[in-house]
């Protein structure tokens, strides 16, 4: 396969539309000392983010310059992706100021201080030559996201994207739910680094419509259905690097790489995958190396695309055999990198994936509630169980009345977990999904892999309509020892799988 051109794809050069109304805030508000120009592109930003000084074999864990395909130089960007380097540094503390800064025409380094609540899952549009980063004190985008639309040279780092989830819409299909964490459309030279994504409405990160020179590094994706999708195009133009990312308690698109010209995936950790892990789709050409797949169904598949894998660790995985299509390309022909040994990946990502404020030990109470009206600790059972599986202590999850349409996988690590309906009436809490067991993409409504689990006072249902053809439709799959069901109604098939 010929080496791709790293020239930016044709794009409209128009000022991005604001999806969030910006108040009339002078752009000078919050201006700090400007950073030095391109000679030292982002070194001062590390201090402003409170980034630790740590390294792996691959280099600095908090790099001062872009890595992967985002580092590729062009005539317009001889230093690769630099974001707002050389521009002023400003501070955003609310959605209006962030939207105004992000849409401005000049280069800017925008520090996000505290939780910025956008609301209704709306997205703030980001223009050219911007760095948006969480401050050392912490920065989060809550109930909203960032939209990189027909833009060039954007860096997004050290931010938490959380809680745009719409209760009851686990699939992200409601008409009012296009709530992505970050969406990148027809853009080039974008670096997404050291962010955390949790409980987002639709896609946690979508890279779409012929975006190129993209790097996604050292992020933490967890407790979600559609994690990281790449594609939405008939062309194979996208170049993307995914390295040192952690995926925990996720379902599909981890990542889905559709029609990517070159997709380099290395040193990622997928733990707790209920549908499929990495998928090379369409015309995709993918290299996967030195990554860890554990407690993962269909960990590495090729749905039309080609994938070459080497030096990966597969443990406690099932479903389809990890795909191997033969050699695809060598990433070292495009940029310098050194893959860390696969047996060091879990330790590295436990310590360093996510933001400077990401907890390294999950903080969850011993007793939590799930409610769809916003009164609980979580809005989905799936998210509560994910947190419990990473907790150092047993957890009781009490579920308030409602119909919860979602897939729930109770991973090893959630041993001695209790999930019970709040009222004691099994009919008041219904956990339901509607997929038959006919291909790699379909799963039971509830799957149990943890030992000493108690399910009580609820209904577990697979509502698949078999009139179109006979097929097994599992409501419950149990692959663990000492699972106790008390006052549980099961509607659908039950599978006593092999312990994993």
CSV table of C-alpha atoms in Angstrom, one decimal:
chain,number,residue,atom,x,y,z
A,1,UNK,CA,0.0,0.0,0.0
A,2,UNK,CA,1.4,3.4,-0.9
A,3,UNK,CA,2.3,5.9,1.8
A,4,UNK,CA,-0.6,8.4,2.2
A,5,UNK,CA,-0.3,12.1,1.6
A,6,UNK,CA,-0.2,14.0,4.9
A,7,UNK,CA,-1.5,17.2,3.2
A,8,UNK,CA,-4.7,18.3,4.9
A,9,UNK,CA,-7.9,17.2,3.1
A,10,UNK,CA,-10.0,19.8,1.3
A,11,UNK,CA,-12.1,21.6,3.9
A,12,UNK,CA,-14.4,24.6,4.1
A,13,UNK,CA,-12.5,27.5,5.7
A,14,UNK,CA,-15.5,29.1,7.5
A,15,UNK,CA,-15.7,30.3,11.0
A,16,UNK,CA,-17.4,27.5,13.0
A,17,UNK,CA,-20.9,27.9,14.2
A,18,UNK,CA,-21.5,28.2,17.9
A,19,UNK,CA,-23.7,25.5,19.2
A,20,UNK,CA,-23.8,27.2,22.6
A,21,UNK,CA,-24.8,30.8,22.9
A,22,UNK,CA,-21.8,32.9,24.0
A,23,UNK,CA,-22.3,35.8,26.3
A,24,UNK,CA,-20.6,39.1,25.3
A,25,UNK,CA,-17.4,38.5,27.3
A,26,UNK,CA,-14.3,40.4,26.3
A,27,UNK,CA,-11.7,38.1,25.0
A,28,UNK,CA,-9.1,39.7,27.2
A,29,UNK,CA,-10.7,38.4,30.3
A,30,UNK,CA,-8.5,35.9,32.2
A,31,UNK,CA,-5.5,36.5,30.0
A,32,UNK,CA,-2.3,35.2,31.6
A,33,UNK,CA,1.3,35.6,30.4
A,34,UNK,CA,1.5,34.4,26.8
A,35,UNK,CA,3.5,31.2,26.2
A,36,UNK,CA,6.6,31.2,24.0
A,37,UNK,CA,6.1,30.6,20.3
A,38,UNK,CA,6.6,27.4,18.4
A,39,UNK,CA,10.2,26.8,19.4
A,40,UNK,CA,8.8,25.3,22.7
A,41,UNK,CA,5.3,24.5,21.6
A,42,UNK,CA,3.6,23.3,24.7
A,43,UNK,CA,6.2,22.9,27.5
A,44,UNK,CA,4.7,25.6,29.7
A,45,UNK,CA,1.3,24.0,29.3
A,46,UNK,CA,2.5,21.0,31.3
A,47,UNK,CA,3.1,23.2,34.3
A,48,UNK,CA,-0.3,24.9,34.0
A,49,UNK,CA,-2.0,21.4,33.9
A,50,UNK,CA,0.0,20.2,36.8
A,51,UNK,CA,1.3,17.3,34.8
A,52,UNK,CA,3.7,15.0,36.6
A,53,UNK,CA,7.2,14.2,35.2
A,54,UNK,CA,7.0,10.6,34.2
A,55,UNK,CA,8.3,8.5,31.3
A,56,UNK,CA,7.9,5.1,29.8
A,57,UNK,CA,10.0,3.4,27.1
A,58,UNK,CA,7.9,5.3,24.5
A,59,UNK,CA,9.0,8.7,26.0
A,60,UNK,CA,7.4,11.3,28.3
A,61,UNK,CA,4.0,10.2,29.5
A,62,UNK,CA,2.9,13.8,29.5
A,63,UNK,CA,4.6,14.9,26.2
A,64,UNK,CA,5.2,18.5,25.4
A,65,UNK,CA,4.7,17.8,21.7
A,66,UNK,CA,2.1,15.8,19.8
A,67,UNK,CA,2.7,12.1,19.1
A,68,UNK,CA,1.6,9.7,16.5
A,69,UNK,CA,0.0,10.8,13.3
A,70,UNK,CA,-0.9,14.2,14.9
A,71,UNK,CA,2.8,14.9,15.0
A,72,UNK,CA,3.2,14.7,11.2
A,73,UNK,CA,4.6,17.9,9.7
A,74,UNK,CA,3.0,19.6,6.7
A,75,UNK,CA,3.8,22.9,4.8
A,76,UNK,CA,1.2,24.7,6.9
A,77,UNK,CA,2.2,22.9,10.2
A,78,UNK,CA,5.9,22.3,10.0
A,79,UNK,CA,5.9,21.3,13.7
A,80,UNK,CA,2.8,19.0,13.4
A,81,UNK,CA,-0.1,19.7,15.8
A,82,UNK,CA,0.7,22.6,18.2
A,83,UNK,CA,-2.8,23.8,19.0
A,84,UNK,CA,-2.8,27.3,20.4
A,85,UNK,CA,0.9,27.5,21.0
A,86,UNK,CA,2.2,31.0,20.5
A,87,UNK,CA,-1.2,32.6,21.4
A,88,UNK,CA,-2.4,34.0,24.6
A,89,UNK,CA,-3.4,31.8,27.5
A,90,UNK,CA,-6.9,32.5,28.8
A,91,UNK,CA,-9.1,30.8,31.5
A,92,UNK,CA,-12.7,29.6,31.0
A,93,UNK,CA,-14.9,29.0,34.0
A,94,UNK,CA,-18.3,28.8,32.3
A,95,UNK,CA,-19.8,27.6,29.0
A,96,UNK,CA,-20.3,31.0,27.5
A,97,UNK,CA,-16.6,32.1,27.9
A,98,UNK,CA,-15.4,28.7,26.7
A,99,UNK,CA,-17.6,28.9,23.6
A,100,UNK,CA,-16.4,32.5,22.8
A,101,UNK,CA,-12.7,31.5,23.3
A,102,UNK,CA,-13.0,28.3,21.3
A,103,UNK,CA,-14.6,30.1,18.3
A,104,UNK,CA,-12.2,33.0,18.2
A,105,UNK,CA,-10.0,33.5,15.1
A,106,UNK,CA,-6.7,33.8,16.8
A,107,UNK,CA,-4.6,31.0,18.3
A,108,UNK,CA,-5.4,30.5,22.0
A,109,UNK,CA,-4.5,28.2,24.9
A,110,UNK,CA,-7.7,27.9,26.9
A,111,UNK,CA,-7.5,26.5,30.4
A,112,UNK,CA,-10.7,25.1,31.8
A,113,UNK,CA,-11.0,25.7,35.5
A,114,UNK,CA,-13.6,23.7,37.4
A,115,UNK,CA,-16.7,22.0,36.1
A,116,UNK,CA,-18.2,23.7,33.1
A,117,UNK,CA,-21.9,22.6,32.8
A,118,UNK,CA,-22.9,23.0,29.2
A,119,UNK,CA,-26.4,21.6,29.5
A,120,UNK,CA,-28.7,19.4,27.4
A,121,UNK,CA,-25.7,17.6,25.9
A,122,UNK,CA,-25.0,20.5,23.7
A,123,UNK,CA,-21.6,20.9,22.0
A,124,UNK,CA,-19.2,23.8,21.9
A,125,UNK,CA,-17.6,24.3,18.5
A,126,UNK,CA,-13.8,24.5,18.4
A,127,UNK,CA,-12.0,26.5,15.7
A,128,UNK,CA,-8.5,26.4,14.3
A,129,UNK,CA,-5.3,26.7,16.3
A,130,UNK,CA,-6.7,26.0,19.8
A,131,UNK,CA,-5.5,24.2,22.8
A,132,UNK,CA,-8.2,23.4,25.4
A,133,UNK,CA,-6.9,21.9,28.6
A,134,UNK,CA,-7.9,21.3,32.1
A,135,UNK,CA,-6.1,23.4,34.7
A,136,UNK,CA,-4.0,21.9,37.4
A,137,UNK,CA,-6.9,22.3,39.8
A,138,UNK,CA,-9.1,20.2,37.5
A,139,UNK,CA,-11.4,20.9,34.6
A,140,UNK,CA,-14.5,19.1,33.3
A,141,UNK,CA,-17.1,19.4,30.6
A,142,UNK,CA,-20.4,18.3,32.2
A,143,UNK,CA,-23.5,17.5,30.2
A,144,UNK,CA,-22.0,18.6,26.9
A,145,UNK,CA,-19.0,18.2,24.6
A,146,UNK,CA,-16.6,19.8,22.2
A,147,UNK,CA,-17.1,19.8,18.4
A,148,UNK,CA,-14.1,20.1,16.2
A,149,UNK,CA,-15.8,20.9,12.9
A,150,UNK,CA,-13.8,21.6,9.7
A,151,UNK,CA,-10.8,22.8,11.9
A,152,UNK,CA,-7.1,22.4,11.8
A,153,UNK,CA,-4.5,22.2,14.6
A,154,UNK,CA,-6.4,21.5,17.8
A,155,UNK,CA,-5.2,20.0,21.1
A,156,UNK,CA,-7.6,18.8,23.8
A,157,UNK,CA,-6.0,17.6,27.0
A,158,UNK,CA,-6.5,16.9,30.7
A,159,UNK,CA,-10.3,17.2,30.7
A,160,UNK,CA,-13.1,15.0,32.0
A,161,UNK,CA,-16.2,14.6,29.8
A,162,UNK,CA,-19.1,13.3,31.8
A,163,UNK,CA,-22.8,12.9,32.5
A,164,UNK,CA,-24.6,13.8,29.3
A,165,UNK,CA,-26.2,10.4,29.5
A,166,UNK,CA,-30.0,10.4,28.9
A,167,UNK,CA,-31.6,7.9,31.3
A,168,UNK,CA,-33.2,5.1,29.4
A,169,UNK,CA,-31.3,5.8,26.1
A,170,UNK,CA,-28.3,3.5,26.6
A,171,UNK,CA,-28.1,3.0,22.8
A,172,UNK,CA,-28.0,6.8,22.1
A,173,UNK,CA,-31.0,6.6,19.7
A,174,UNK,CA,-33.4,9.2,21.1
A,175,UNK,CA,-34.1,12.1,18.7
A,176,UNK,CA,-32.7,14.6,21.1
A,177,UNK,CA,-29.6,12.6,21.9
A,178,UNK,CA,-26.5,13.3,19.8
A,179,UNK,CA,-24.5,13.9,23.0
A,180,UNK,CA,-20.9,13.1,22.2
A,181,UNK,CA,-18.0,13.8,24.4
A,182,UNK,CA,-15.8,15.0,21.5
A,183,UNK,CA,-16.8,14.9,17.9
A,184,UNK,CA,-14.3,15.5,15.1
A,185,UNK,CA,-15.6,16.2,11.6
A,186,UNK,CA,-13.5,16.8,8.5
A,187,UNK,CA,-10.6,18.1,10.5
A,188,UNK,CA,-6.9,17.5,10.5
A,189,UNK,CA,-4.1,17.6,13.0
A,190,UNK,CA,-6.1,16.9,16.2
A,191,UNK,CA,-4.5,15.6,19.4
A,192,UNK,CA,-6.8,14.1,22.1
A,193,UNK,CA,-4.6,13.4,25.1
A,194,UNK,CA,-5.0,12.4,28.8
A,195,UNK,CA,-8.8,12.9,29.0
A,196,UNK,CA,-11.4,10.9,30.9
A,197,UNK,CA,-14.8,10.0,29.4
A,198,UNK,CA,-17.7,8.6,31.5
A,199,UNK,CA,-21.5,8.3,31.2
A,200,UNK,CA,-21.8,10.3,27.9
A,201,UNK,CA,-25.1,10.2,26.0
A,202,UNK,CA,-24.0,8.9,22.5
A,203,UNK,CA,-20.4,8.5,21.5
A,204,UNK,CA,-17.6,9.2,23.9
A,205,UNK,CA,-15.3,10.1,21.0
A,206,UNK,CA,-16.3,10.2,17.3
A,207,UNK,CA,-13.7,10.8,14.6
A,208,UNK,CA,-15.7,11.3,11.3
A,209,UNK,CA,-15.9,12.4,7.7
A,210,UNK,CA,-12.3,12.1,6.5
A,211,UNK,CA,-10.6,13.6,9.4
A,212,UNK,CA,-6.8,13.0,9.2
A,213,UNK,CA,-3.6,13.2,11.3
A,214,UNK,CA,-5.4,12.3,14.5
A,215,UNK,CA,-3.8,11.0,17.7
A,216,UNK,CA,-5.8,9.7,20.7
A,217,UNK,CA,-3.4,9.0,23.6
A,218,UNK,CA,-3.4,8.2,27.3
A,219,UNK,CA,-7.2,8.6,27.7
A,220,UNK,CA,-9.5,6.7,30.0
A,221,UNK,CA,-12.9,5.5,28.5
A,222,UNK,CA,-15.3,3.8,30.9
A,223,UNK,CA,-18.9,2.8,31.7
A,224,UNK,CA,-20.3,3.3,28.2
A,225,UNK,CA,-21.9,1.7,25.2
A,226,UNK,CA,-20.4,3.4,22.1
A,227,UNK,CA,-16.9,4.3,23.0
A,228,UNK,CA,-14.7,5.4,20.1
A,229,UNK,CA,-16.0,5.4,16.5
A,230,UNK,CA,-14.0,6.3,13.4
A,231,UNK,CA,-15.5,6.6,10.0
A,232,UNK,CA,-18.8,8.0,8.6
A,233,UNK,CA,-17.3,8.1,5.1
A,234,UNK,CA,-17.0,6.0,2.0
A,235,UNK,CA,-13.4,7.1,1.5
A,236,UNK,CA,-10.3,5.7,3.1
A,237,UNK,CA,-8.4,8.9,4.0
A,238,UNK,CA,-8.2,8.9,7.8
A,239,UNK,CA,-4.9,8.5,9.5
A,240,UNK,CA,-5.1,7.8,13.2
A,241,UNK,CA,-3.0,6.7,16.1
A,242,UNK,CA,-4.5,5.2,19.3
A,243,UNK,CA,-1.9,4.6,22.0
A,244,UNK,CA,-1.9,4.1,25.7
A,245,UNK,CA,-5.7,4.3,26.1
A,246,UNK,CA,-7.6,2.5,28.8
A,247,UNK,CA,-11.1,1.0,28.2
A,248,UNK,CA,-13.1,-0.4,31.2
A,249,UNK,CA,-16.7,-1.7,31.3
A,250,UNK,CA,-17.4,-0.8,27.7
A,251,UNK,CA,-19.7,-2.4,25.1
A,252,UNK,CA,-18.8,-1.6,21.5
A,253,UNK,CA,-16.5,0.6,19.3
A,254,UNK,CA,-13.3,0.2,21.3
A,255,UNK,CA,-12.4,1.3,18.7
A,256,UNK,CA,-14.5,0.8,15.5
A,257,UNK,CA,-12.1,1.7,12.7
A,258,UNK,CA,-14.1,2.1,9.5
A,259,UNK,CA,-12.4,3.0,6.2
A,260,UNK,CA,-9.2,4.3,7.8
A,261,UNK,CA,-6.3,4.5,5.5
A,262,UNK,CA,-3.8,3.8,8.3
A,263,UNK,CA,-4.9,3.0,11.9
A,264,UNK,CA,-2.0,2.4,14.4
A,265,UNK,CA,-3.1,1.0,17.7
A,266,UNK,CA,-0.5,0.2,20.4
A,267,UNK,CA,-0.2,-0.1,24.1
A,268,UNK,CA,-4.0,0.0,24.8
A,269,UNK,CA,-5.7,-1.9,27.6
A,270,UNK,CA,-9.2,-3.2,27.1
A,271,UNK,CA,-10.7,-4.7,30.3
A,272,UNK,CA,-14.4,-5.6,30.5
A,273,UNK,CA,-15.7,-5.6,26.9
A,274,UNK,CA,-19.2,-7.0,26.4
A,275,UNK,CA,-19.8,-6.8,22.6
A,276,UNK,CA,-16.5,-6.3,20.7
A,277,UNK,CA,-13.2,-4.6,21.1
A,278,UNK,CA,-11.2,-3.3,18.1
A,279,UNK,CA,-12.9,-3.7,14.7
A,280,UNK,CA,-11.2,-3.1,11.4
A,281,UNK,CA,-14.1,-2.3,9.1
A,282,UNK,CA,-14.6,-1.6,5.4
A,283,UNK,CA,-11.4,-0.6,3.7
A,284,UNK,CA,-9.5,-0.2,7.0
A,285,UNK,CA,-5.8,-1.0,7.3
A,286,UNK,CA,-4.9,-1.5,10.9
A,287,UNK,CA,-1.8,-2.4,12.9
A,288,UNK,CA,-2.4,-3.5,16.6
A,289,UNK,CA,0.6,-4.1,18.8
A,290,UNK,CA,1.7,-4.5,22.4
A,291,UNK,CA,-1.9,-4.1,23.8
A,292,UNK,CA,-3.8,-6.1,26.5
A,293,UNK,CA,-7.2,-7.6,26.1
A,294,UNK,CA,-8.8,-9.2,29.1
A,295,UNK,CA,-12.4,-10.1,30.1
A,296,UNK,CA,-13.2,-9.2,26.5
A,297,UNK,CA,-15.7,-10.7,24.1
A,298,UNK,CA,-14.6,-10.7,20.5
A,299,UNK,CA,-11.5,-8.7,21.4
A,300,UNK,CA,-10.1,-8.1,17.9
A,301,UNK,CA,-12.1,-8.5,14.7
A,302,UNK,CA,-11.9,-7.7,11.0
A,303,UNK,CA,-15.3,-6.8,9.6
A,304,UNK,CA,-14.1,-6.4,6.0
A,305,UNK,CA,-10.9,-4.6,6.9
A,306,UNK,CA,-7.4,-5.8,7.3
A,307,UNK,CA,-5.6,-6.1,10.6
A,308,UNK,CA,-2.1,-7.1,11.5
A,309,UNK,CA,-1.3,-7.8,15.2
A,310,UNK,CA,1.8,-8.6,17.1
A,311,UNK,CA,3.0,-8.8,20.7
A,312,UNK,CA,-0.5,-8.5,22.2
A,313,UNK,CA,-1.7,-10.2,25.4
A,314,UNK,CA,-5.1,-12.0,25.3
A,315,UNK,CA,-6.3,-13.4,28.6
A,316,UNK,CA,-9.8,-14.4,29.6
A,317,UNK,CA,-11.2,-13.6,26.2
A,318,UNK,CA,-13.9,-15.4,24.2
A,319,UNK,CA,-16.0,-15.2,21.1
A,320,UNK,CA,-14.3,-14.9,17.7
A,321,UNK,CA,-10.6,-15.7,17.4
A,322,UNK,CA,-8.4,-12.5,17.4
A,323,UNK,CA,-8.1,-11.4,13.8
A,324,UNK,CA,-4.9,-11.6,11.7
A,325,UNK,CA,-4.9,-10.6,8.0
A,326,UNK,CA,-1.2,-10.4,7.5
A,327,UNK,CA,1.1,-7.4,7.3
A,328,UNK,CA,-0.6,-4.0,6.7
A,329,UNK,CA,1.8,-1.2,7.2
A,330,UNK,CA,4.6,0.0,9.5
A,331,UNK,CA,3.9,3.0,11.6
A,332,UNK,CA,7.6,3.7,12.0
A,333,UNK,CA,7.6,4.8,8.3
A,334,UNK,CA,5.5,7.9,9.4
A,335,UNK,CA,6.7,8.8,12.9
A,336,UNK,CA,9.0,7.7,15.6
A,337,UNK,CA,7.6,5.6,18.5
A,338,UNK,CA,8.7,2.8,20.8
A,339,UNK,CA,6.0,0.4,22.0
A,340,UNK,CA,6.2,-0.3,25.7
A,341,UNK,CA,6.2,-4.0,26.5
A,342,UNK,CA,2.7,-5.4,26.7
A,343,UNK,CA,3.3,-6.8,30.2
A,344,UNK,CA,3.9,-3.2,31.5
A,345,UNK,CA,0.8,-1.7,29.9
A,346,UNK,CA,-1.7,-2.4,32.8
A,347,UNK,CA,0.6,-0.8,35.4
A,348,UNK,CA,1.3,2.2,33.2
A,349,UNK,CA,-2.3,2.9,32.4
A,350,UNK,CA,-3.6,2.3,35.9
A,351,UNK,CA,-1.1,4.9,37.1
A,352,UNK,CA,-1.3,7.4,34.2
A,353,UNK,CA,-4.3,7.1,31.9
A,354,UNK,CA,-6.8,10.0,32.2
A,355,UNK,CA,-6.3,13.4,33.7
A,356,UNK,CA,-4.1,14.6,36.6
A,357,UNK,CA,-7.3,14.4,38.7
A,358,UNK,CA,-8.5,10.9,37.7
A,359,UNK,CA,-8.7,8.7,40.8
A,360,UNK,CA,-6.3,5.8,40.6
A,361,UNK,CA,-8.5,3.8,43.0
A,362,UNK,CA,-12.2,3.9,42.3
A,363,UNK,CA,-14.2,5.9,44.8
A,364,UNK,CA,-17.6,4.4,45.3
A,365,UNK,CA,-19.6,4.0,48.5
A,366,UNK,CA,-20.5,0.6,49.8
A,367,UNK,CA,-24.2,1.4,49.2
A,368,UNK,CA,-25.3,3.3,46.0
A,369,UNK,CA,-28.5,3.9,44.2
A,370,UNK,CA,-29.6,3.9,40.6
A,371,UNK,CA,-32.5,6.1,39.5
A,372,UNK,CA,-33.6,7.4,36.1
A,373,UNK,CA,-35.0,10.7,37.5
A,374,UNK,CA,-31.6,12.0,38.6
A,375,UNK,CA,-32.0,11.4,42.3
A,376,UNK,CA,-29.6,8.4,42.4
A,377,UNK,CA,-25.8,8.1,42.4
A,378,UNK,CA,-26.0,6.6,38.9
A,379,UNK,CA,-28.6,6.8,36.1
A,380,UNK,CA,-27.8,3.3,34.7
A,381,UNK,CA,-27.2,-0.1,36.2
A,382,UNK,CA,-24.4,-0.6,33.7
A,383,UNK,CA,-22.4,2.4,35.1
A,384,UNK,CA,-23.0,1.5,38.7
A,385,UNK,CA,-21.8,-2.1,38.1
A,386,UNK,CA,-18.7,-0.8,36.2
A,387,UNK,CA,-17.7,1.3,39.2
A,388,UNK,CA,-18.3,-1.6,41.6
A,389,UNK,CA,-16.1,-3.9,39.5
A,390,UNK,CA,-13.2,-1.5,40.1
A,391,UNK,CA,-13.9,-0.9,43.7
A,392,UNK,CA,-11.6,-2.4,46.4
A,393,UNK,CA,-14.7,-3.3,48.6
A,394,UNK,CA,-18.1,-5.0,48.1
A,395,UNK,CA,-20.9,-2.8,46.9
A,396,UNK,CA,-24.7,-3.0,47.2
A,397,UNK,CA,-26.6,-1.4,44.3
A,398,UNK,CA,-30.2,-0.5,45.0
A,399,UNK,CA,-32.3,0.2,41.9
A,400,UNK,CA,-35.3,2.5,42.0
A,401,UNK,CA,-38.4,1.5,39.9
A,402,UNK,CA,-38.2,1.8,36.2
A,403,UNK,CA,-37.5,0.0,32.9
A,404,UNK,CA,-33.7,0.0,32.3
A,405,UNK,CA,-33.0,-0.9,28.6
A,406,UNK,CA,-29.3,-1.7,28.7
A,407,UNK,CA,-26.7,-4.5,28.7
A,408,UNK,CA,-25.3,-5.2,32.1
A,409,UNK,CA,-22.1,-7.2,32.5
A,410,UNK,CA,-20.9,-8.0,36.0
A,411,UNK,CA,-17.2,-8.4,35.7
A,412,UNK,CA,-14.7,-10.3,37.8
A,413,UNK,CA,-13.6,-7.8,40.5
A,414,UNK,CA,-17.2,-7.1,41.4
A,415,UNK,CA,-17.3,-10.2,43.7
A,416,UNK,CA,-19.8,-10.1,46.5
A,417,UNK,CA,-21.9,-7.6,44.7
A,418,UNK,CA,-25.6,-7.2,45.4
A,419,UNK,CA,-28.1,-5.7,43.0
A,420,UNK,CA,-31.6,-5.4,44.3
A,421,UNK,CA,-34.8,-3.6,43.5
A,422,UNK,CA,-35.7,-0.8,45.9
A,423,UNK,CA,-39.3,-1.8,46.5
A,424,UNK,CA,-39.0,-5.6,47.0
A,425,UNK,CA,-41.5,-6.1,44.0
A,426,UNK,CA,-39.7,-7.8,41.1
A,427,UNK,CA,-42.0,-6.1,38.6
A,428,UNK,CA,-41.0,-2.6,39.6
A,429,UNK,CA,-37.5,-2.9,38.2
A,430,UNK,CA,-37.1,-4.3,34.7
A,431,UNK,CA,-33.7,-4.8,33.1
A,432,UNK,CA,-34.3,-5.4,29.4
A,433,UNK,CA,-32.7,-5.7,26.0
A,434,UNK,CA,-33.8,-7.2,22.7
A,435,UNK,CA,-30.9,-8.9,20.8
A,436,UNK,CA,-30.8,-12.6,19.8
A,437,UNK,CA,-27.6,-14.7,20.1
A,438,UNK,CA,-26.9,-14.9,16.4
A,439,UNK,CA,-23.7,-13.1,15.7
A,440,UNK,CA,-20.6,-11.4,17.3
A,441,UNK,CA,-22.4,-8.1,18.0
A,442,UNK,CA,-25.2,-9.5,20.2
A,443,UNK,CA,-25.1,-10.2,23.9
A,444,UNK,CA,-27.4,-11.3,26.7
A,445,UNK,CA,-29.2,-8.6,28.8
A,446,UNK,CA,-27.3,-9.6,31.9
A,447,UNK,CA,-24.0,-11.5,32.0
A,448,UNK,CA,-22.4,-12.7,35.2
A,449,UNK,CA,-18.7,-13.2,35.5
A,450,UNK,CA,-18.2,-12.3,39.2
A,451,UNK,CA,-18.5,-14.7,42.0
A,452,UNK,CA,-20.8,-14.5,45.1
A,453,UNK,CA,-23.3,-12.3,43.3
A,454,UNK,CA,-26.8,-11.7,44.7
A,455,UNK,CA,-29.6,-10.5,42.4
A,456,UNK,CA,-32.9,-9.7,44.2
A,457,UNK,CA,-36.3,-8.2,43.6
A,458,UNK,CA,-36.1,-7.5,39.9
A,459,UNK,CA,-37.0,-8.7,36.4
A,460,UNK,CA,-34.4,-9.6,33.8
A,461,UNK,CA,-35.8,-9.7,30.3
A,462,UNK,CA,-34.8,-10.3,26.7
A,463,UNK,CA,-37.7,-8.8,24.7
A,464,UNK,CA,-36.5,-10.0,21.2
A,465,UNK,CA,-39.4,-10.7,18.9
A,466,UNK,CA,-38.7,-14.1,17.4
A,467,UNK,CA,-41.5,-13.9,14.8
A,468,UNK,CA,-38.9,-13.1,12.1
A,469,UNK,CA,-37.1,-16.3,12.8
A,470,UNK,CA,-36.3,-18.7,15.6
A,471,UNK,CA,-33.2,-17.8,17.6
A,472,UNK,CA,-32.0,-18.1,21.2
A,473,UNK,CA,-32.4,-14.8,23.0
A,474,UNK,CA,-30.6,-14.8,26.4
A,475,UNK,CA,-31.9,-12.7,29.3
A,476,UNK,CA,-29.3,-14.1,31.6
A,477,UNK,CA,-25.9,-15.7,31.1
A,478,UNK,CA,-24.2,-17.0,34.2
A,479,UNK,CA,-20.5,-17.9,33.9
A,480,UNK,CA,-19.6,-17.7,37.6
A,481,UNK,CA,-19.9,-19.7,40.8
A,482,UNK,CA,-22.3,-19.0,43.7
A,483,UNK,CA,-24.8,-16.7,42.0
A,484,UNK,CA,-27.9,-16.3,44.1
A,485,UNK,CA,-31.2,-15.2,42.6
A,486,UNK,CA,-33.9,-14.2,45.1
A,487,UNK,CA,-37.4,-13.0,43.8
A,488,UNK,CA,-36.0,-12.6,40.3
A,489,UNK,CA,-38.3,-13.0,37.3
A,490,UNK,CA,-36.5,-14.1,34.1
A,491,UNK,CA,-38.2,-13.6,30.7
A,492,UNK,CA,-36.2,-15.2,28.0
A,493,UNK,CA,-33.5,-17.8,27.8
A,494,UNK,CA,-30.9,-18.6,30.4
A,495,UNK,CA,-27.4,-19.8,29.6
A,496,UNK,CA,-25.2,-21.4,32.2
A,497,UNK,CA,-21.9,-20.6,30.5
A,498,UNK,CA,-18.4,-21.9,31.4
A,499,UNK,CA,-16.8,-19.9,34.2
A,500,UNK,CA,-14.3,-17.3,32.8
